[in-house]
Amino acid sequence: DSGVTQTPKHLITATGQRVTLRCSPRSGDLSVYWYQQSLDQGLQFLIQYYNGEERAKGNILERFSAQQFPDLHSELNLSSLELGDSALYFCASSVEETWTANGYTFGSGTRLTVV
Amino acid sequence: AQTVTQSQPEMSVQEAETVTLSCTYDTSESDYYLFWYKQPPSRQMILVIRQEAYKQQNATENRFSVNFQKAAKSFSLKISDSQLGDAAMYFCAYRNFGNEKLTFGTGTRLTIIP
């Protein structure tokens, strides 16, 4: 157990629907990162939050949004889902904001299947 | 933009032997970090080893070591005394100094032959 908790582990939903993925970072970590792992795009950085504020944005679609709450857990909202959104969504956390050589601690991911 | 290339989609090695996974990257930055992550069938992304670009000494973690060639922009992973539990996808990743995101390669699937 890495200490980063992602729920649910699996999610199957229909096109056009909206889902929310949840991430609880490791205790003491202030940064949360979201990554998407798909077969054709590999691992792509979506967005980072640090202590409740958005810090960096990557290849995140406008249909996707995220937030980090005062208790530091984060949610990734995916709306108007398309077949191509099917992927493994990872959350990772770290204690620092940036300027660190540390790698992240990843959760075990949420497998999203859009049918 | 930075790119990371792993040219070996699949590798296999006999148990107890040594295997080297290749990674090259492209960057115009001088300060950055490099990582190898392991993703076993459990899907968990596990940090194997990291290297700061300003350090000339190659990083080592038990049976795992890297060959970091900054001028050549090469960062290979050597696994010694391969074990069955080493079977996984291995991802090379790059991160700029002062930047938040990791840029990953496409991965190398490592199979251990008993």
PDB file of C-alpha atoms in Angstrom:
ATOM      1  CA  ASP A   1       0.000   0.000   0.000  1.00  0.00           C
ATOM      2  CA  SER A   2       1.569   3.263  -1.188  1.00  0.00           C
ATOM      3  CA  GLY A   3      -0.538   5.455   1.084  1.00  0.00           C
ATOM      4  CA  VAL A   4      -2.267   7.132  -1.862  1.00  0.00           C
ATOM      5  CA  THR A   5      -5.865   5.928  -2.082  1.00  0.00           C
ATOM      6  CA  GLN A   6      -7.918   6.073  -5.230  1.00  0.00           C
ATOM      7  CA  THR A   7     -11.574   5.207  -5.521  1.00  0.00           C
ATOM      8  CA  PRO A   8     -13.244   3.554  -7.248  1.00  0.00           C
ATOM      9  CA  LYS A   9     -10.807   0.986  -8.637  1.00  0.00           C
ATOM     10  CA  HIS A  10     -13.024   0.261 -11.616  1.00  0.00           C
ATOM     11  CA  LEU A  11     -15.735   2.272 -13.299  1.00  0.00           C
ATOM     12  CA  ILE A  12     -17.868   1.414 -16.298  1.00  0.00           C
ATOM     13  CA  THR A  13     -20.119   4.082 -17.723  1.00  0.00           C
ATOM     14  CA  ALA A  14     -21.838   5.078 -20.926  1.00  0.00           C
ATOM     15  CA  THR A  15     -20.863   7.749 -23.410  1.00  0.00           C
ATOM     16  CA  GLY A  16     -22.136  11.188 -22.519  1.00  0.00           C
ATOM     17  CA  GLN A  17     -22.123  10.513 -18.814  1.00  0.00           C
ATOM     18  CA  ARG A  18     -20.183  12.236 -16.032  1.00  0.00           C
ATOM     19  CA  VAL A  19     -18.018  10.559 -13.418  1.00  0.00           C
ATOM     20  CA  THR A  20     -15.950  11.634 -10.431  1.00  0.00           C
ATOM     21  CA  LEU A  21     -12.697   9.996  -9.465  1.00  0.00           C
ATOM     22  CA  ARG A  22     -11.416  10.480  -5.956  1.00  0.00           C
ATOM     23  CA  CYS A  23      -7.896  10.581  -4.541  1.00  0.00           C
ATOM     24  CA  SER A  24      -6.661  10.769  -0.973  1.00  0.00           C
ATOM     25  CA  PRO A  25      -2.982  11.673  -0.862  1.00  0.00           C
ATOM     26  CA  ARG A  26      -0.417  10.124   1.413  1.00  0.00           C
ATOM     27  CA  SER A  27      -0.524  11.576   4.904  1.00  0.00           C
ATOM     28  CA  GLY A  28       1.439  14.826   5.002  1.00  0.00           C
ATOM     29  CA  ASP A  29       1.577  15.273   1.224  1.00  0.00           C
ATOM     30  CA  LEU A  30       0.293  18.611  -0.031  1.00  0.00           C
ATOM     31  CA  SER A  31       0.617  18.116  -3.790  1.00  0.00           C
ATOM     32  CA  VAL A  32      -1.718  15.971  -5.828  1.00  0.00           C
ATOM     33  CA  TYR A  33      -1.136  15.121  -9.483  1.00  0.00           C
ATOM     34  CA  TRP A  34      -3.457  13.463 -11.954  1.00  0.00           C
ATOM     35  CA  TYR A  35      -2.222  11.361 -14.856  1.00  0.00           C
ATOM     36  CA  GLN A  36      -4.019   9.506 -17.613  1.00  0.00           C
ATOM     37  CA  GLN A  37      -2.607   6.241 -18.966  1.00  0.00           C
ATOM     38  CA  SER A  38      -4.125   5.116 -22.237  1.00  0.00           C
ATOM     39  CA  LEU A  39      -2.912   2.635 -24.822  1.00  0.00           C
ATOM     40  CA  ASP A  40      -2.418   5.190 -27.578  1.00  0.00           C
ATOM     41  CA  GLN A  41      -1.231   8.200 -25.544  1.00  0.00           C
ATOM     42  CA  GLY A  42       0.821   6.524 -22.827  1.00  0.00           C
ATOM     43  CA  LEU A  43       1.097   8.347 -19.504  1.00  0.00           C
ATOM     44  CA  GLN A  44       0.000  11.950 -19.765  1.00  0.00           C
ATOM     45  CA  PHE A  45       0.094  14.621 -17.081  1.00  0.00           C
ATOM     46  CA  LEU A  46      -3.293  16.226 -16.561  1.00  0.00           C
ATOM     47  CA  ILE A  47      -3.121  18.645 -13.638  1.00  0.00           C
ATOM     48  CA  GLN A  48      -1.488  19.396 -10.290  1.00  0.00           C
ATOM     49  CA  TYR A  49      -2.854  20.918  -7.113  1.00  0.00           C
ATOM     50  CA  TYR A  50      -0.846  22.121  -4.175  1.00  0.00           C
ATOM     51  CA  ASN A  51      -2.537  22.800  -0.856  1.00  0.00           C
ATOM     52  CA  GLY A  52      -5.855  23.508  -2.542  1.00  0.00           C
ATOM     53  CA  GLU A  53      -4.608  25.625  -5.423  1.00  0.00           C
ATOM     54  CA  GLU A  54      -4.068  24.672  -9.026  1.00  0.00           C
ATOM     55  CA  ARG A  55      -0.340  24.682  -9.760  1.00  0.00           C
ATOM     56  CA  ALA A  56       0.149  23.245 -13.209  1.00  0.00           C
ATOM     57  CA  LYS A  57      -1.947  22.130 -16.113  1.00  0.00           C
ATOM     58  CA  GLY A  58      -1.036  19.593 -18.739  1.00  0.00           C
ATOM     59  CA  ASN A  59      -3.020  17.905 -21.459  1.00  0.00           C
ATOM     60  CA  ILE A  60      -6.330  18.159 -19.694  1.00  0.00           C
ATOM     61  CA  LEU A  61      -9.451  18.427 -21.815  1.00  0.00           C
ATOM     62  CA  GLU A  62     -11.999  21.161 -21.172  1.00  0.00           C
ATOM     63  CA  ARG A  63     -14.533  18.420 -20.365  1.00  0.00           C
ATOM     64  CA  PHE A  64     -12.328  17.465 -17.430  1.00  0.00           C
ATOM     65  CA  SER A  65     -11.915  19.409 -14.228  1.00  0.00           C
ATOM     66  CA  ALA A  66     -10.364  18.829 -10.849  1.00  0.00           C
ATOM     67  CA  GLN A  67     -10.181  20.323  -7.411  1.00  0.00           C
ATOM     68  CA  GLN A  68      -8.428  19.795  -4.118  1.00  0.00           C
ATOM     69  CA  PHE A  69     -10.387  20.172  -0.930  1.00  0.00           C
ATOM     70  CA  PRO A  70      -9.304  21.580   2.472  1.00  0.00           C
ATOM     71  CA  ASP A  71      -8.663  18.054   3.755  1.00  0.00           C
ATOM     72  CA  LEU A  72      -6.310  17.707   0.731  1.00  0.00           C
ATOM     73  CA  HIS A  73      -8.225  14.989  -1.038  1.00  0.00           C
ATOM     74  CA  SER A  74      -8.765  15.633  -4.708  1.00  0.00           C
ATOM     75  CA  GLU A  75     -11.450  14.834  -7.230  1.00  0.00           C
ATOM     76  CA  LEU A  76     -11.174  14.568 -10.986  1.00  0.00           C
ATOM     77  CA  ASN A  77     -14.445  15.173 -12.798  1.00  0.00           C
ATOM     78  CA  LEU A  78     -14.871  13.818 -16.300  1.00  0.00           C
ATOM     79  CA  SER A  79     -17.960  14.867 -18.232  1.00  0.00           C
ATOM     80  CA  SER A  80     -19.524  14.218 -21.646  1.00  0.00           C
ATOM     81  CA  LEU A  81     -17.533  11.033 -21.714  1.00  0.00           C
ATOM     82  CA  GLU A  82     -16.339   9.595 -25.000  1.00  0.00           C
ATOM     83  CA  LEU A  83     -15.050   6.141 -25.864  1.00  0.00           C
ATOM     84  CA  GLY A  84     -11.552   7.592 -26.100  1.00  0.00           C
ATOM     85  CA  ASP A  85     -11.635   8.621 -22.455  1.00  0.00           C
ATOM     86  CA  SER A  86     -11.328   4.977 -21.467  1.00  0.00           C
ATOM     87  CA  ALA A  87      -8.047   4.769 -19.596  1.00  0.00           C
ATOM     88  CA  LEU A  88      -6.327   4.221 -16.304  1.00  0.00           C
ATOM     89  CA  TYR A  89      -6.354   7.414 -14.258  1.00  0.00           C
ATOM     90  CA  PHE A  90      -3.614   7.782 -11.706  1.00  0.00           C
ATOM     91  CA  CYS A  91      -3.325  10.090  -8.786  1.00  0.00           C
ATOM     92  CA  ALA A  92       0.071  10.773  -7.253  1.00  0.00           C
ATOM     93  CA  SER A  93       1.142  12.845  -4.294  1.00  0.00           C
ATOM     94  CA  SER A  94       4.242  14.467  -2.892  1.00  0.00           C
ATOM     95  CA  VAL A  95       4.987  16.607   0.113  1.00  0.00           C
ATOM     96  CA  GLU A  96       6.758  19.337  -1.796  1.00  0.00           C
ATOM     97  CA  GLU A  97       5.341  21.861  -4.196  1.00  0.00           C
ATOM     98  CA  THR A  98       8.208  21.621  -6.627  1.00  0.00           C
ATOM     99  CA  TRP A  99      11.998  21.931  -6.881  1.00  0.00           C
ATOM    100  CA  THR A 100      12.568  18.416  -5.736  1.00  0.00           C
ATOM    101  CA  ALA A 101      14.311  15.357  -7.049  1.00  0.00           C
ATOM    102  CA  ASN A 102      11.747  13.126  -5.447  1.00  0.00           C
ATOM    103  CA  GLY A 103       9.530  11.076  -7.582  1.00  0.00           C
ATOM    104  CA  TYR A 104       5.884  10.932  -6.733  1.00  0.00           C
ATOM    105  CA  THR A 105       4.008   8.297  -4.798  1.00  0.00           C
ATOM    106  CA  PHE A 106       1.332   6.898  -7.044  1.00  0.00           C
ATOM    107  CA  GLY A 107      -2.007   5.391  -6.197  1.00  0.00           C
ATOM    108  CA  SER A 108      -3.118   2.161  -7.837  1.00  0.00           C
ATOM    109  CA  GLY A 109      -5.330   3.948 -10.324  1.00  0.00           C
ATOM    110  CA  THR A 110      -8.952   3.977 -11.411  1.00  0.00           C
ATOM    111  CA  ARG A 111      -9.754   1.978 -14.520  1.00  0.00           C
ATOM    112  CA  LEU A 112     -12.424   3.847 -16.473  1.00  0.00           C
ATOM    113  CA  THR A 113     -14.248   2.075 -19.261  1.00  0.00           C
ATOM    114  CA  VAL A 114     -16.635   4.072 -21.404  1.00  0.00           C
ATOM    115  CA  VAL A 115     -19.072   1.967 -23.411  1.00  0.00           C
TER     116      VAL A 115
ATOM    117  CA  ALA B   1       9.106  20.305 -25.306  1.00  0.00           C
ATOM    118  CA  GLN B   2      10.866  17.459 -23.629  1.00  0.00           C
ATOM    119  CA  THR B   3      10.505  13.966 -25.026  1.00  0.00           C
ATOM    120  CA  VAL B   4      11.483  10.592 -23.641  1.00  0.00           C
ATOM    121  CA  THR B   5      12.128   7.620 -25.903  1.00  0.00           C
ATOM    122  CA  GLN B   6      12.251   3.984 -24.950  1.00  0.00           C
ATOM    123  CA  SER B   7      13.155   2.068 -28.073  1.00  0.00           C
ATOM    124  CA  GLN B   8      12.659  -1.418 -26.658  1.00  0.00           C
ATOM    125  CA  PRO B   9       8.947  -2.260 -26.356  1.00  0.00           C
ATOM    126  CA  GLU B  10       9.788  -5.677 -24.935  1.00  0.00           C
ATOM    127  CA  MET B  11      12.791  -7.325 -23.320  1.00  0.00           C
ATOM    128  CA  SER B  12      13.331 -10.686 -21.727  1.00  0.00           C
ATOM    129  CA  VAL B  13      16.068 -12.024 -19.480  1.00  0.00           C
ATOM    130  CA  GLN B  14      16.902 -15.290 -17.805  1.00  0.00           C
ATOM    131  CA  GLU B  15      16.418 -15.331 -14.071  1.00  0.00           C
ATOM    132  CA  ALA B  16      19.618 -14.333 -12.202  1.00  0.00           C
ATOM    133  CA  GLU B  17      21.061 -12.685 -15.322  1.00  0.00           C
ATOM    134  CA  THR B  18      21.589  -8.984 -15.984  1.00  0.00           C
ATOM    135  CA  VAL B  19      19.488  -6.861 -18.316  1.00  0.00           C
ATOM    136  CA  THR B  20      19.765  -3.253 -19.457  1.00  0.00           C
ATOM    137  CA  LEU B  21      16.800  -1.130 -20.488  1.00  0.00           C
ATOM    138  CA  SER B  22      17.453   1.867 -22.697  1.00  0.00           C
ATOM    139  CA  CYS B  23      16.111   5.392 -22.467  1.00  0.00           C
ATOM    140  CA  THR B  24      17.003   8.551 -24.311  1.00  0.00           C
ATOM    141  CA  TYR B  25      15.547  11.991 -23.823  1.00  0.00           C
ATOM    142  CA  ASP B  26      15.576  15.326 -25.487  1.00  0.00           C
ATOM    143  CA  THR B  27      15.837  18.577 -23.578  1.00  0.00           C
ATOM    144  CA  SER B  28      17.480  21.969 -23.805  1.00  0.00           C
ATOM    145  CA  GLU B  29      17.555  22.304 -20.040  1.00  0.00           C
ATOM    146  CA  SER B  30      20.660  21.764 -17.918  1.00  0.00           C
ATOM    147  CA  ASP B  31      18.957  21.047 -14.607  1.00  0.00           C
ATOM    148  CA  TYR B  32      16.544  18.176 -14.508  1.00  0.00           C
ATOM    149  CA  TYR B  33      15.754  14.829 -12.939  1.00  0.00           C
ATOM    150  CA  LEU B  34      15.399  11.389 -14.421  1.00  0.00           C
ATOM    151  CA  PHE B  35      13.475   8.452 -13.033  1.00  0.00           C
ATOM    152  CA  TRP B  36      12.707   4.831 -13.674  1.00  0.00           C
ATOM    153  CA  TYR B  37       9.289   3.587 -12.627  1.00  0.00           C
ATOM    154  CA  LYS B  38       8.096   0.022 -12.500  1.00  0.00           C
ATOM    155  CA  GLN B  39       4.491  -0.973 -13.194  1.00  0.00           C
ATOM    156  CA  PRO B  40       3.765  -4.608 -12.301  1.00  0.00           C
ATOM    157  CA  PRO B  41       0.470  -6.315 -13.184  1.00  0.00           C
ATOM    158  CA  SER B  42      -1.038  -4.738 -10.074  1.00  0.00           C
ATOM    159  CA  ARG B  43      -0.857  -1.426 -12.059  1.00  0.00           C
ATOM    160  CA  GLN B  44       0.867   0.348  -9.192  1.00  0.00           C
ATOM    161  CA  MET B  45       3.544   2.781 -10.369  1.00  0.00           C
ATOM    162  CA  ILE B  46       6.610   2.188  -8.200  1.00  0.00           C
ATOM    163  CA  LEU B  47       9.670   4.424  -8.181  1.00  0.00           C
ATOM    164  CA  VAL B  48      12.755   2.308  -8.824  1.00  0.00           C
ATOM    165  CA  ILE B  49      15.564   4.834  -9.012  1.00  0.00           C
ATOM    166  CA  ARG B  50      16.188   8.535  -9.645  1.00  0.00           C
ATOM    167  CA  GLN B  51      19.085  10.628 -10.889  1.00  0.00           C
ATOM    168  CA  GLU B  52      19.772  14.344 -10.587  1.00  0.00           C
ATOM    169  CA  ALA B  53      21.332  15.690 -13.778  1.00  0.00           C
ATOM    170  CA  TYR B  54      23.913  17.756 -11.890  1.00  0.00           C
ATOM    171  CA  LYS B  55      25.330  14.635 -10.257  1.00  0.00           C
ATOM    172  CA  GLN B  56      27.975  12.844 -12.264  1.00  0.00           C
ATOM    173  CA  GLN B  57      27.848   9.735 -10.137  1.00  0.00           C
ATOM    174  CA  ASN B  58      25.393   7.121 -11.357  1.00  0.00           C
ATOM    175  CA  ALA B  59      22.592   6.261  -8.952  1.00  0.00           C
ATOM    176  CA  THR B  60      22.380   2.778  -7.465  1.00  0.00           C
ATOM    177  CA  GLU B  61      19.628   1.088  -5.492  1.00  0.00           C
ATOM    178  CA  ASN B  62      20.509  -2.471  -4.539  1.00  0.00           C
ATOM    179  CA  ARG B  63      20.266  -4.537  -7.757  1.00  0.00           C
ATOM    180  CA  PHE B  64      19.240  -1.519  -9.823  1.00  0.00           C
ATOM    181  CA  SER B  65      21.712   0.953 -11.252  1.00  0.00           C
ATOM    182  CA  VAL B  66      21.722   3.527 -14.006  1.00  0.00           C
ATOM    183  CA  ASN B  67      24.170   4.604 -16.652  1.00  0.00           C
ATOM    184  CA  PHE B  68      23.604   8.322 -17.014  1.00  0.00           C
ATOM    185  CA  GLN B  69      25.304   9.917 -20.011  1.00  0.00           C
ATOM    186  CA  LYS B  70      24.326  13.586 -19.919  1.00  0.00           C
ATOM    187  CA  ALA B  71      26.035  14.621 -23.137  1.00  0.00           C
ATOM    188  CA  ALA B  72      24.429  11.766 -25.009  1.00  0.00           C
ATOM    189  CA  LYS B  73      21.101  12.324 -23.206  1.00  0.00           C
ATOM    190  CA  SER B  74      20.957   8.676 -22.308  1.00  0.00           C
ATOM    191  CA  PHE B  75      19.672   7.105 -19.102  1.00  0.00           C
ATOM    192  CA  SER B  76      19.710   3.317 -19.094  1.00  0.00           C
ATOM    193  CA  LEU B  77      18.619   1.017 -16.277  1.00  0.00           C
ATOM    194  CA  LYS B  78      20.610  -2.082 -15.375  1.00  0.00           C
ATOM    195  CA  ILE B  79      18.964  -4.810 -13.364  1.00  0.00           C
ATOM    196  CA  SER B  80      21.393  -7.311 -11.910  1.00  0.00           C
ATOM    197  CA  ASP B  81      20.542 -10.798 -10.659  1.00  0.00           C
ATOM    198  CA  SER B  82      17.074 -10.577 -12.221  1.00  0.00           C
ATOM    199  CA  GLN B  83      14.256 -12.013 -10.163  1.00  0.00           C
ATOM    200  CA  LEU B  84      10.776 -13.163 -11.114  1.00  0.00           C
ATOM    201  CA  GLY B  85       9.330 -10.224  -9.216  1.00  0.00           C
ATOM    202  CA  ASP B  86      11.121  -7.844 -11.566  1.00  0.00           C
ATOM    203  CA  ALA B  87       8.686  -8.726 -14.342  1.00  0.00           C
ATOM    204  CA  ALA B  88       6.810  -5.520 -15.145  1.00  0.00           C
ATOM    205  CA  MET B  89       6.518  -2.537 -17.442  1.00  0.00           C
ATOM    206  CA  TYR B  90       9.364  -0.122 -16.882  1.00  0.00           C
ATOM    207  CA  PHE B  91       8.922   3.551 -17.626  1.00  0.00           C
ATOM    208  CA  CYS B  92      11.643   6.131 -17.962  1.00  0.00           C
ATOM    209  CA  ALA B  93      10.562   9.618 -16.913  1.00  0.00           C
ATOM    210  CA  TYR B  94      11.947  13.144 -17.062  1.00  0.00           C
ATOM    211  CA  ARG B  95      11.226  16.189 -14.946  1.00  0.00           C
ATOM    212  CA  ASN B  96      12.559  19.713 -15.315  1.00  0.00           C
ATOM    213  CA  PHE B  97      14.036  21.387 -12.287  1.00  0.00           C
ATOM    214  CA  GLY B  98      11.318  23.573 -10.847  1.00  0.00           C
ATOM    215  CA  ASN B  99       8.638  21.960 -12.967  1.00  0.00           C
ATOM    216  CA  GLU B 100       5.851  19.828 -11.730  1.00  0.00           C
ATOM    217  CA  LYS B 101       5.106  17.339 -14.412  1.00  0.00           C
ATOM    218  CA  LEU B 102       6.772  14.076 -15.300  1.00  0.00           C
ATOM    219  CA  THR B 103       7.184  13.226 -18.963  1.00  0.00           C
ATOM    220  CA  PHE B 104       7.122   9.479 -19.492  1.00  0.00           C
ATOM    221  CA  GLY B 105       8.468   7.217 -22.178  1.00  0.00           C
ATOM    222  CA  THR B 106       6.260   4.575 -23.741  1.00  0.00           C
ATOM    223  CA  GLY B 107       7.604   1.815 -21.550  1.00  0.00           C
ATOM    224  CA  THR B 108       9.476  -1.474 -21.881  1.00  0.00           C
ATOM    225  CA  ARG B 109       7.797  -4.712 -20.920  1.00  0.00           C
ATOM    226  CA  LEU B 110      10.319  -6.910 -19.112  1.00  0.00           C
ATOM    227  CA  THR B 111       9.767 -10.654 -18.941  1.00  0.00           C
ATOM    228  CA  ILE B 112      11.811 -12.846 -16.616  1.00  0.00           C
ATOM    229  CA  ILE B 113      12.407 -16.388 -17.863  1.00  0.00           C
ATOM    230  CA  PRO B 114      12.666 -18.936 -15.036  1.00  0.00           C
TER     231      PRO B 114
END
